[in-house]
């Protein structure tokens, strides 16, 4: 064992020791601050957490399915969010971070926020759609798939005036939207990459329960195969499904680098996430603290955008180091995908009318996705 391996093993033991003594949040904060190796600094961090919690007038329990370390490849910024809320509120709000799926994941977290069991959570927009159906418009392909188009859309007046009232009617406050890049065409070992529409013919493509995503892959000639997320790795290994479409960072999170051969950056549908808050709890805060929560959310969103290029590069490097080839579509092939299944096709009109209220309202949202908000500029990846 070389010196680097010994050091990493020591750090790992120190992390678990710190977790056992002071709790996981303190250990993660120490890692983030680079103080894990100093017992004095760790003890100080733990004391600061206790002091902050004791001094706060309000507690926001914030839940996510992910551990904080995933922001390296999947920038959901949960430690930054916690810190920003606490700082912008002048210490009046303490954020109790329930990470790593302690309180559930996906739709279960959205349900707990709606019922007021917890104050806030992070989850995908797809998991939010049952509570705010208009948000499911995100899953119509090839209109807001890039990070910039997605950010343009969710920060626009058109989105806030169309989607947010429906969200609030269901008991939620949308705090901010996380950009994690677009979905992929990712295929199991032994198969060729998907680089053209013809390559999808007959492919058993794993899909969640989304009717829109199922229609998308049918339009491309694939065979949509609904598989629960927890069963997906086994389904890919066994050939029950040939391909799946999560963003690259999401694939790294769940160890798919060991069972894939190729990833194509499809640029089809954005893998957007949302930080939601219980509306009743939010409105119970004094106005200055409501403003503080909104300001902290805005800051965290901009930190997320700044993190995207580095996170994407890291996720891509993990895949390539494992032997997975990552492909980009050229403009001509991307246009063929858009022609075959893009938002302009009449097959999507029913979804547009049902979710947006009318084709004209969808067109307003489409226009908003193309107008860059200068406060939220995203470097291309």
GROMACS .gro file of C-alpha atoms in nm, residues 15 18-19 22-37 41-42 44-50 52 68-69 78-84 86 94-95 97 99:
model
   43
   15UNK     CA    1  -1.458   1.054   0.874
   18UNK     CA    2  -1.611   1.200   1.342
   19UNK     CA    3  -1.954   1.083   1.225
   22UNK     CA    4  -2.039   1.436   1.630
   23UNK     CA    5  -2.289   1.326   1.364
   24UNK     CA    6  -2.280   1.307   0.985
   25UNK     CA    7  -2.362   1.673   0.923
   26UNK     CA    8  -2.063   1.788   1.129
   27UNK     CA    9  -1.838   1.538   0.950
   28UNK     CA   10  -1.952   1.661   0.611
   29UNK     CA   11  -1.911   2.025   0.710
   30UNK     CA   12  -1.558   1.944   0.828
   31UNK     CA   13  -1.479   1.777   0.494
   32UNK     CA   14  -1.618   2.079   0.309
   33UNK     CA   15  -1.407   2.316   0.518
   34UNK     CA   16  -1.096   2.097   0.491
   35UNK     CA   17  -1.074   2.053   0.868
   36UNK     CA   18  -1.155   1.683   0.905
   37UNK     CA   19  -0.798   1.599   1.010
   41UNK     CA   20  -1.145   2.215   1.435
   42UNK     CA   21  -1.405   1.937   1.413
   44UNK     CA   22  -1.538   2.366   1.701
   45UNK     CA   23  -1.759   2.289   1.399
   46UNK     CA   24  -1.982   2.069   1.614
   47UNK     CA   25  -2.009   2.341   1.877
   48UNK     CA   26  -2.097   2.599   1.611
   49UNK     CA   27  -2.377   2.372   1.488
   50UNK     CA   28  -2.515   2.333   1.840
   52UNK     CA   29  -2.665   2.790   1.570
   68UNK     CA   30  -2.365   1.620   0.009
   69UNK     CA   31  -2.058   1.477  -0.165
   78UNK     CA   32  -2.725   2.118  -0.034
   79UNK     CA   33  -2.449   2.229   0.207
   80UNK     CA   34  -2.438   2.568   0.031
   81UNK     CA   35  -2.817   2.596   0.062
   82UNK     CA   36  -2.801   2.521   0.435
   83UNK     CA   37  -2.524   2.776   0.490
   84UNK     CA   38  -2.692   3.044   0.277
   86UNK     CA   39  -2.861   3.037   0.795
   94UNK     CA   40  -3.143   2.681   1.138
   95UNK     CA   41  -3.140   2.423   0.858
   97UNK     CA   42  -3.014   1.873   0.683
   99UNK     CA   43  -2.958   1.391   0.350
   0.00000   0.00000   0.00000
